[in-house]
Structure formats: C-alpha cells, structure tokens
Amino acid sequence: MKNQTKLLIFVAVILGAIYAYRFTDWFGEKKIQIKYKVVAGRGTAKSSGINPIAFYLIDQEYRLTSIKVVSVEDAATNKFPRAYWHVVSDSNSVPVVGFQYGETPAGMKPKIAGLVAEPLAANGNYRILVEAGKFKGEKDFQAR
C-alpha cells in the first residue's frame, strides 16, 4: 500500500471516531428523561396536605433499580442528603413508564425495611433520582 492510501485510511478512521464520540450516545452517560405532574385531589399523599405527584419516564419502559427523593437545598449542601423516599430492586422489578410518589412499583422495596415515604412540605423543592442499571436520570420538582 502506498503512503497516501495509508494516510487517507488513517484520516477516515479518525474522522469516524470523532463523529461517533460527538454525535452518538455510545460513549456518554445513559440518561433517563423524567417528567412529573401534580395530580389534584387523588391518591395517598392527599392526606398529608399536598397533592399527589406522578412521574413519567419519557420514551421507553425501564426496569428501575433505585428511586430516591431528596430536598434540593439539602442536596446542595450535603454529599449524602436525607432521602424522603428511597426504594430499590435487586433484580426483579417490572418495567414501568410511570409511578406515583410514595407508591412502591412492583418488584421494588424500601431501601430500609419498613420505611415508607415521608410527607413532602407544600411548596418544597425536591429532586427525584432514578436508576435502571447503567441508565440514570434526575428531575427537580415542587410539591404543592
């Protein structure tokens, strides 16, 4: 092979690698996109004085391995913020596209046995963190 051919192959490989890194998600962190909706007047959270909050995972179902809700203010100042709700799954969670705060999805259990979701303060700012294996996502929301 001539040196010119080797150089052209080398340039093509470099350009292909740059394209794969910049324009695909092969090398980046896998993100779960989350939306939420305050559901007026129904569900278990209404007894605490706030409206229930439903979370939706955008684009696909996920077998969640962890769901955690923390205070935004607490997360800003503490490396390990207190969890208001934390459920986990070892391996048998059911694929979900949505769930409601405080209601444990099928196949998941509280991180600490017997603990239930704590009531959220009205107008409090919170962050939900979800994991599904190597996929992760987070979303800030406000309880009302």
Short mmCIF file of N, CA and C in Angstrom, two decimals:
data_model
loop_
_atom_site.label_atom_id
_atom_site.label_comp_id
_atom_site.label_asym_id
_atom_site.label_seq_id
_atom_site.Cartn_x
_atom_site.Cartn_y
_atom_site.Cartn_z
N MET A 1 0.84 -1.19 0.00
CA MET A 1 0.00 0.00 0.00
C MET A 1 0.88 1.25 0.00
N LYS A 2 0.44 2.20 -0.72
CA LYS A 2 1.19 3.46 -0.80
C LYS A 2 0.96 4.27 0.47
N ASN A 3 1.87 5.16 0.76
CA ASN A 3 1.76 6.02 1.94
C ASN A 3 0.52 6.91 1.88
N GLN A 4 0.16 7.35 0.67
CA GLN A 4 -1.02 8.20 0.52
C GLN A 4 -2.29 7.44 0.90
N THR A 5 -2.40 6.18 0.52
CA THR A 5 -3.56 5.35 0.87
C THR A 5 -3.64 5.13 2.37
N LYS A 6 -2.48 4.86 2.98
CA LYS A 6 -2.43 4.68 4.44
C LYS A 6 -2.89 5.95 5.16
N LEU A 7 -2.45 7.09 4.66
CA LEU A 7 -2.83 8.36 5.27
C LEU A 7 -4.33 8.60 5.14
N LEU A 8 -4.91 8.31 3.98
CA LEU A 8 -6.35 8.50 3.78
C LEU A 8 -7.16 7.57 4.69
N ILE A 9 -6.72 6.33 4.86
CA ILE A 9 -7.39 5.39 5.77
C ILE A 9 -7.30 5.91 7.20
N PHE A 10 -6.13 6.38 7.60
CA PHE A 10 -5.94 6.92 8.95
C PHE A 10 -6.86 8.12 9.20
N VAL A 11 -6.94 9.04 8.25
CA VAL A 11 -7.81 10.22 8.38
C VAL A 11 -9.27 9.79 8.46
N ALA A 12 -9.69 8.81 7.66
CA ALA A 12 -11.07 8.33 7.70
C ALA A 12 -11.41 7.71 9.05
N VAL A 13 -10.48 6.95 9.62
CA VAL A 13 -10.71 6.34 10.94
C VAL A 13 -10.82 7.42 12.01
N ILE A 14 -9.96 8.40 11.97
CA ILE A 14 -10.01 9.50 12.96
C ILE A 14 -11.31 10.27 12.84
N LEU A 15 -11.72 10.60 11.61
CA LEU A 15 -12.99 11.31 11.42
C LEU A 15 -14.18 10.47 11.88
N GLY A 16 -14.14 9.17 11.63
CA GLY A 16 -15.21 8.28 12.10
C GLY A 16 -15.27 8.24 13.62
N ALA A 17 -14.11 8.21 14.28
CA ALA A 17 -14.07 8.19 15.75
C ALA A 17 -14.61 9.50 16.32
N ILE A 18 -14.24 10.62 15.71
CA ILE A 18 -14.74 11.92 16.17
C ILE A 18 -16.25 11.99 16.00
N TYR A 19 -16.74 11.53 14.87
CA TYR A 19 -18.19 11.53 14.65
C TYR A 19 -18.90 10.67 15.70
N ALA A 20 -18.40 9.47 15.95
CA ALA A 20 -19.03 8.57 16.92
C ALA A 20 -19.03 9.18 18.32
N TYR A 21 -17.97 9.87 18.68
CA TYR A 21 -17.88 10.47 20.01
C TYR A 21 -18.80 11.68 20.15
N ARG A 22 -18.84 12.54 19.14
CA ARG A 22 -19.60 13.79 19.24
C ARG A 22 -21.09 13.65 18.96
N PHE A 23 -21.48 12.74 18.05
CA PHE A 23 -22.85 12.71 17.57
C PHE A 23 -23.63 11.44 17.89
N THR A 24 -23.07 10.55 18.68
CA THR A 24 -23.81 9.37 19.12
C THR A 24 -23.75 9.31 20.64
N ASP A 25 -24.55 8.44 21.24
CA ASP A 25 -24.51 8.30 22.70
C ASP A 25 -23.78 7.01 23.12
N TRP A 26 -22.91 6.50 22.26
CA TRP A 26 -22.18 5.27 22.56
C TRP A 26 -21.25 5.43 23.75
N PHE A 27 -20.67 6.62 23.94
CA PHE A 27 -19.65 6.80 24.96
C PHE A 27 -20.13 7.65 26.14
N GLY A 28 -21.28 8.25 26.04
CA GLY A 28 -21.77 9.13 27.10
C GLY A 28 -22.56 8.38 28.14
N GLU A 29 -22.89 9.08 29.21
CA GLU A 29 -23.72 8.53 30.27
C GLU A 29 -25.15 8.35 29.74
N LYS A 30 -25.74 7.23 30.06
CA LYS A 30 -27.10 6.94 29.62
C LYS A 30 -28.07 7.67 30.54
N LYS A 31 -28.91 8.55 29.97
CA LYS A 31 -29.81 9.38 30.78
C LYS A 31 -31.26 8.97 30.60
N ILE A 32 -31.97 8.95 31.72
CA ILE A 32 -33.41 8.73 31.72
C ILE A 32 -34.06 10.11 31.83
N GLN A 33 -34.95 10.41 30.91
CA GLN A 33 -35.67 11.68 30.97
C GLN A 33 -36.95 11.49 31.77
N ILE A 34 -37.22 12.43 32.68
CA ILE A 34 -38.36 12.33 33.60
C ILE A 34 -39.23 13.57 33.49
N LYS A 35 -40.53 13.36 33.49
CA LYS A 35 -41.49 14.46 33.62
C LYS A 35 -42.33 14.17 34.84
N TYR A 36 -42.94 15.20 35.40
CA TYR A 36 -43.83 14.98 36.54
C TYR A 36 -45.09 15.80 36.37
N LYS A 37 -46.11 15.38 37.10
CA LYS A 37 -47.39 16.08 37.06
C LYS A 37 -48.00 16.01 38.45
N VAL A 38 -48.45 17.15 38.94
CA VAL A 38 -49.17 17.19 40.21
C VAL A 38 -50.61 16.80 39.91
N VAL A 39 -51.06 15.73 40.57
CA VAL A 39 -52.40 15.19 40.32
C VAL A 39 -53.32 15.70 41.41
N ALA A 40 -54.18 16.64 41.09
CA ALA A 40 -55.05 17.27 42.09
C ALA A 40 -56.13 16.31 42.58
N GLY A 41 -56.23 16.18 43.91
CA GLY A 41 -57.37 15.53 44.54
C GLY A 41 -57.44 14.03 44.58
N ARG A 42 -56.37 13.27 44.23
CA ARG A 42 -56.47 11.83 44.39
C ARG A 42 -55.16 11.25 44.89
N GLY A 43 -55.23 10.01 45.36
CA GLY A 43 -54.03 9.30 45.77
C GLY A 43 -53.77 9.37 47.27
N THR A 44 -52.66 8.76 47.67
CA THR A 44 -52.33 8.61 49.08
C THR A 44 -51.75 9.86 49.70
N ALA A 45 -51.11 10.71 48.94
CA ALA A 45 -50.44 11.88 49.51
C ALA A 45 -51.41 12.97 49.93
N LYS A 46 -52.66 12.93 49.49
CA LYS A 46 -53.62 13.99 49.80
C LYS A 46 -53.83 14.14 51.30
N SER A 47 -53.74 13.06 52.05
CA SER A 47 -53.93 13.15 53.49
C SER A 47 -52.84 13.96 54.17
N SER A 48 -51.68 14.12 53.52
CA SER A 48 -50.59 14.89 54.11
C SER A 48 -50.72 16.37 53.80
N GLY A 49 -51.73 16.78 53.04
CA GLY A 49 -51.92 18.18 52.74
C GLY A 49 -51.37 18.62 51.40
N ILE A 50 -50.70 17.73 50.69
CA ILE A 50 -50.22 18.08 49.35
C ILE A 50 -50.90 17.18 48.33
N ASN A 51 -50.90 17.61 47.10
CA ASN A 51 -51.46 16.81 46.02
C ASN A 51 -50.45 15.74 45.60
N PRO A 52 -50.93 14.57 45.21
CA PRO A 52 -50.01 13.51 44.76
C PRO A 52 -49.22 13.94 43.52
N ILE A 53 -48.03 13.37 43.37
CA ILE A 53 -47.17 13.70 42.25
C ILE A 53 -46.91 12.42 41.45
N ALA A 54 -47.20 12.47 40.15
CA ALA A 54 -46.95 11.33 39.27
C ALA A 54 -45.72 11.63 38.43
N PHE A 55 -44.86 10.63 38.27
CA PHE A 55 -43.64 10.76 37.48
C PHE A 55 -43.75 9.87 36.25
N TYR A 56 -43.28 10.38 35.12
CA TYR A 56 -43.34 9.66 33.85
C TYR A 56 -41.94 9.58 33.25
N LEU A 57 -41.55 8.39 32.80
CA LEU A 57 -40.27 8.17 32.15
C LEU A 57 -40.49 8.28 30.65
N ILE A 58 -39.79 9.19 30.02
CA ILE A 58 -40.03 9.52 28.62
C ILE A 58 -39.35 8.51 27.70
N ASP A 59 -40.02 8.15 26.63
CA ASP A 59 -39.53 7.36 25.50
C ASP A 59 -39.56 5.85 25.66
N GLN A 60 -39.45 5.31 26.86
CA GLN A 60 -39.45 3.85 26.97
C GLN A 60 -39.70 3.39 28.40
N GLU A 61 -39.95 2.08 28.54
CA GLU A 61 -40.08 1.46 29.85
C GLU A 61 -38.69 1.16 30.40
N TYR A 62 -38.56 1.22 31.71
CA TYR A 62 -37.29 0.90 32.36
C TYR A 62 -37.55 -0.07 33.51
N ARG A 63 -36.62 -0.99 33.72
CA ARG A 63 -36.60 -1.84 34.91
C ARG A 63 -35.78 -1.08 35.95
N LEU A 64 -36.47 -0.31 36.79
CA LEU A 64 -35.79 0.56 37.73
C LEU A 64 -35.09 -0.24 38.82
N THR A 65 -33.92 0.23 39.20
CA THR A 65 -33.18 -0.39 40.30
C THR A 65 -33.16 0.51 41.53
N SER A 66 -33.47 1.80 41.36
CA SER A 66 -33.49 2.71 42.50
C SER A 66 -34.34 3.94 42.18
N ILE A 67 -35.14 4.36 43.17
CA ILE A 67 -35.88 5.63 43.11
C ILE A 67 -35.61 6.32 44.44
N LYS A 68 -35.19 7.58 44.37
CA LYS A 68 -34.85 8.32 45.59
C LYS A 68 -35.32 9.76 45.44
N VAL A 69 -35.92 10.30 46.49
CA VAL A 69 -36.34 11.71 46.51
C VAL A 69 -35.62 12.40 47.65
N VAL A 70 -34.97 13.53 47.33
CA VAL A 70 -34.24 14.32 48.32
C VAL A 70 -34.62 15.78 48.17
N SER A 71 -34.32 16.58 49.18
CA SER A 71 -34.54 18.02 49.13
C SER A 71 -33.43 18.66 48.28
N VAL A 72 -33.80 19.59 47.41
CA VAL A 72 -32.81 20.28 46.57
C VAL A 72 -31.82 21.04 47.45
N GLU A 73 -32.31 21.73 48.46
CA GLU A 73 -31.44 22.51 49.35
C GLU A 73 -30.47 21.60 50.10
N ASP A 74 -30.97 20.46 50.57
CA ASP A 74 -30.13 19.51 51.30
C ASP A 74 -29.08 18.91 50.37
N ALA A 75 -29.45 18.63 49.13
CA ALA A 75 -28.51 18.06 48.17
C ALA A 75 -27.41 19.05 47.80
N ALA A 76 -27.71 20.34 47.85
CA ALA A 76 -26.72 21.36 47.51
C ALA A 76 -25.64 21.49 48.58
N THR A 77 -25.97 21.16 49.83
CA THR A 77 -25.02 21.36 50.92
C THR A 77 -24.47 20.07 51.52
N ASN A 78 -25.09 18.94 51.24
CA ASN A 78 -24.64 17.67 51.82
C ASN A 78 -24.30 16.67 50.73
N LYS A 79 -23.21 15.94 50.92
CA LYS A 79 -22.82 14.91 49.96
C LYS A 79 -23.82 13.76 49.97
N PHE A 80 -24.37 13.44 51.14
CA PHE A 80 -25.35 12.38 51.28
C PHE A 80 -26.63 12.95 51.90
N PRO A 81 -27.50 13.55 51.07
CA PRO A 81 -28.72 14.16 51.61
C PRO A 81 -29.70 13.12 52.12
N ARG A 82 -30.55 13.54 53.05
CA ARG A 82 -31.57 12.66 53.62
C ARG A 82 -32.61 12.34 52.55
N ALA A 83 -32.97 11.07 52.45
CA ALA A 83 -33.97 10.64 51.46
C ALA A 83 -35.36 10.67 52.08
N TYR A 84 -36.30 11.31 51.40
CA TYR A 84 -37.69 11.33 51.82
C TYR A 84 -38.39 10.04 51.39
N TRP A 85 -37.87 9.45 50.32
CA TRP A 85 -38.41 8.20 49.80
C TRP A 85 -37.29 7.51 49.05
N HIS A 86 -37.04 6.25 49.36
CA HIS A 86 -35.97 5.53 48.69
C HIS A 86 -36.36 4.06 48.57
N VAL A 87 -36.60 3.62 47.35
CA VAL A 87 -36.92 2.22 47.09
C VAL A 87 -35.90 1.66 46.10
N VAL A 88 -35.62 0.36 46.23
CA VAL A 88 -34.63 -0.30 45.40
C VAL A 88 -35.16 -1.64 44.90
N SER A 89 -34.47 -2.18 43.91
CA SER A 89 -34.78 -3.51 43.40
C SER A 89 -33.47 -4.24 43.17
N ASP A 90 -33.44 -5.51 43.57
CA ASP A 90 -32.23 -6.30 43.32
C ASP A 90 -32.17 -6.77 41.88
N SER A 91 -33.28 -7.32 41.38
CA SER A 91 -33.24 -7.81 40.01
C SER A 91 -34.62 -8.02 39.38
N ASN A 92 -35.67 -8.00 40.16
CA ASN A 92 -36.97 -8.42 39.61
C ASN A 92 -37.99 -7.30 39.47
N SER A 93 -37.56 -6.09 39.22
CA SER A 93 -38.54 -5.02 39.06
C SER A 93 -39.24 -5.17 37.71
N VAL A 94 -40.48 -4.73 37.68
CA VAL A 94 -41.30 -4.79 36.47
C VAL A 94 -41.01 -3.53 35.65
N PRO A 95 -40.89 -3.63 34.33
CA PRO A 95 -40.67 -2.43 33.52
C PRO A 95 -41.82 -1.43 33.70
N VAL A 96 -41.49 -0.17 33.93
CA VAL A 96 -42.50 0.86 34.16
C VAL A 96 -42.23 2.07 33.27
N VAL A 97 -43.29 2.82 33.00
CA VAL A 97 -43.16 4.10 32.31
C VAL A 97 -43.58 5.24 33.23
N GLY A 98 -44.11 4.90 34.40
CA GLY A 98 -44.53 5.92 35.34
C GLY A 98 -44.84 5.32 36.70
N PHE A 99 -44.87 6.20 37.70
CA PHE A 99 -45.19 5.80 39.07
C PHE A 99 -45.56 7.04 39.85
N GLN A 100 -46.12 6.85 41.03
CA GLN A 100 -46.56 7.96 41.86
C GLN A 100 -45.70 8.02 43.13
N TYR A 101 -45.43 9.23 43.61
CA TYR A 101 -44.63 9.40 44.82
C TYR A 101 -45.26 8.60 45.96
N GLY A 102 -44.45 7.80 46.62
CA GLY A 102 -44.89 7.05 47.79
C GLY A 102 -45.47 5.68 47.48
N GLU A 103 -45.83 5.41 46.25
CA GLU A 103 -46.37 4.10 45.87
C GLU A 103 -45.24 3.27 45.26
N THR A 104 -44.86 2.20 45.93
CA THR A 104 -43.74 1.39 45.50
C THR A 104 -44.08 0.59 44.24
N PRO A 105 -43.32 0.77 43.16
CA PRO A 105 -43.56 -0.01 41.94
C PRO A 105 -43.35 -1.51 42.19
N ALA A 106 -44.02 -2.34 41.40
CA ALA A 106 -43.91 -3.79 41.55
C ALA A 106 -42.47 -4.24 41.40
N GLY A 107 -42.04 -5.13 42.29
CA GLY A 107 -40.69 -5.66 42.25
C GLY A 107 -39.67 -4.82 43.00
N MET A 108 -40.11 -3.72 43.61
CA MET A 108 -39.19 -2.87 44.37
C MET A 108 -39.59 -2.91 45.83
N LYS A 109 -38.68 -2.48 46.70
CA LYS A 109 -38.93 -2.48 48.14
C LYS A 109 -38.18 -1.30 48.76
N PRO A 110 -38.60 -0.87 49.96
CA PRO A 110 -37.87 0.23 50.61
C PRO A 110 -36.40 -0.15 50.84
N LYS A 111 -35.52 0.82 50.70
CA LYS A 111 -34.09 0.59 50.94
C LYS A 111 -33.86 0.07 52.35
N ILE A 112 -34.58 0.66 53.30
CA ILE A 112 -34.55 0.18 54.69
C ILE A 112 -35.92 -0.41 54.97
N ALA A 113 -35.94 -1.68 55.32
CA ALA A 113 -37.20 -2.41 55.50
C ALA A 113 -38.14 -1.68 56.46
N GLY A 114 -39.40 -1.57 56.06
CA GLY A 114 -40.43 -0.98 56.92
C GLY A 114 -40.61 0.52 56.76
N LEU A 115 -39.69 1.21 56.14
CA LEU A 115 -39.83 2.66 55.98
C LEU A 115 -40.77 2.98 54.83
N VAL A 116 -41.56 4.03 55.01
CA VAL A 116 -42.47 4.49 53.97
C VAL A 116 -42.07 5.91 53.57
N ALA A 117 -42.63 6.39 52.49
CA ALA A 117 -42.32 7.74 52.01
C ALA A 117 -42.76 8.77 53.03
N GLU A 118 -41.88 9.73 53.30
CA GLU A 118 -42.22 10.81 54.21
C GLU A 118 -43.07 11.85 53.48
N PRO A 119 -43.97 12.52 54.21
CA PRO A 119 -44.76 13.59 53.57
C PRO A 119 -43.84 14.72 53.10
N LEU A 120 -44.17 15.28 51.96
CA LEU A 120 -43.41 16.40 51.42
C LEU A 120 -44.07 17.70 51.86
N ALA A 121 -43.26 18.70 52.12
CA ALA A 121 -43.77 20.01 52.53
C ALA A 121 -44.35 20.74 51.31
N ALA A 122 -45.48 21.39 51.51
CA ALA A 122 -46.09 22.16 50.43
C ALA A 122 -45.11 23.24 49.98
N ASN A 123 -45.00 23.43 48.68
CA ASN A 123 -44.10 24.40 48.05
C ASN A 123 -42.62 24.11 48.30
N GLY A 124 -42.31 22.89 48.76
CA GLY A 124 -40.91 22.49 48.93
C GLY A 124 -40.30 22.08 47.60
N ASN A 125 -39.01 22.31 47.45
CA ASN A 125 -38.30 21.93 46.23
C ASN A 125 -37.57 20.62 46.46
N TYR A 126 -37.81 19.66 45.59
CA TYR A 126 -37.27 18.32 45.74
C TYR A 126 -36.63 17.86 44.44
N ARG A 127 -35.83 16.80 44.54
CA ARG A 127 -35.20 16.20 43.37
C ARG A 127 -35.44 14.69 43.42
N ILE A 128 -35.90 14.13 42.29
CA ILE A 128 -36.05 12.69 42.19
C ILE A 128 -34.87 12.15 41.38
N LEU A 129 -34.28 11.07 41.89
CA LEU A 129 -33.16 10.41 41.23
C LEU A 129 -33.58 8.99 40.93
N VAL A 130 -33.51 8.59 39.67
CA VAL A 130 -33.88 7.23 39.30
C VAL A 130 -32.69 6.55 38.62
N GLU A 131 -32.62 5.24 38.80
CA GLU A 131 -31.59 4.43 38.16
C GLU A 131 -32.22 3.18 37.60
N ALA A 132 -31.71 2.76 36.46
CA ALA A 132 -32.11 1.49 35.84
C ALA A 132 -30.83 0.87 35.30
N GLY A 133 -30.09 0.21 36.18
CA GLY A 133 -28.78 -0.32 35.78
C GLY A 133 -27.83 0.82 35.49
N LYS A 134 -27.29 0.87 34.25
CA LYS A 134 -26.34 1.93 33.89
C LYS A 134 -27.03 3.23 33.48
N PHE A 135 -28.35 3.21 33.35
CA PHE A 135 -29.10 4.41 32.99
C PHE A 135 -29.47 5.17 34.26
N LYS A 136 -29.32 6.51 34.22
CA LYS A 136 -29.65 7.35 35.37
C LYS A 136 -30.41 8.58 34.91
N GLY A 137 -31.21 9.14 35.81
CA GLY A 137 -31.92 10.37 35.50
C GLY A 137 -32.29 11.10 36.77
N GLU A 138 -32.50 12.39 36.65
CA GLU A 138 -32.93 13.19 37.79
C GLU A 138 -33.79 14.35 37.30
N LYS A 139 -34.67 14.81 38.19
CA LYS A 139 -35.57 15.91 37.85
C LYS A 139 -35.93 16.65 39.12
N ASP A 140 -35.84 17.97 39.10
CA ASP A 140 -36.28 18.79 40.22
C ASP A 140 -37.78 19.03 40.08
N PHE A 141 -38.49 19.06 41.21
CA PHE A 141 -39.92 19.31 41.18
C PHE A 141 -40.34 20.02 42.47
N GLN A 142 -41.55 20.55 42.45
CA GLN A 142 -42.08 21.26 43.61
C GLN A 142 -43.38 20.60 44.04
N ALA A 143 -43.46 20.29 45.33
CA ALA A 143 -44.70 19.72 45.89
C ALA A 143 -45.68 20.86 46.11
N ARG A 144 -46.96 20.58 45.85
CA ARG A 144 -48.00 21.62 46.02
C ARG A 144 -49.12 21.09 46.87
#
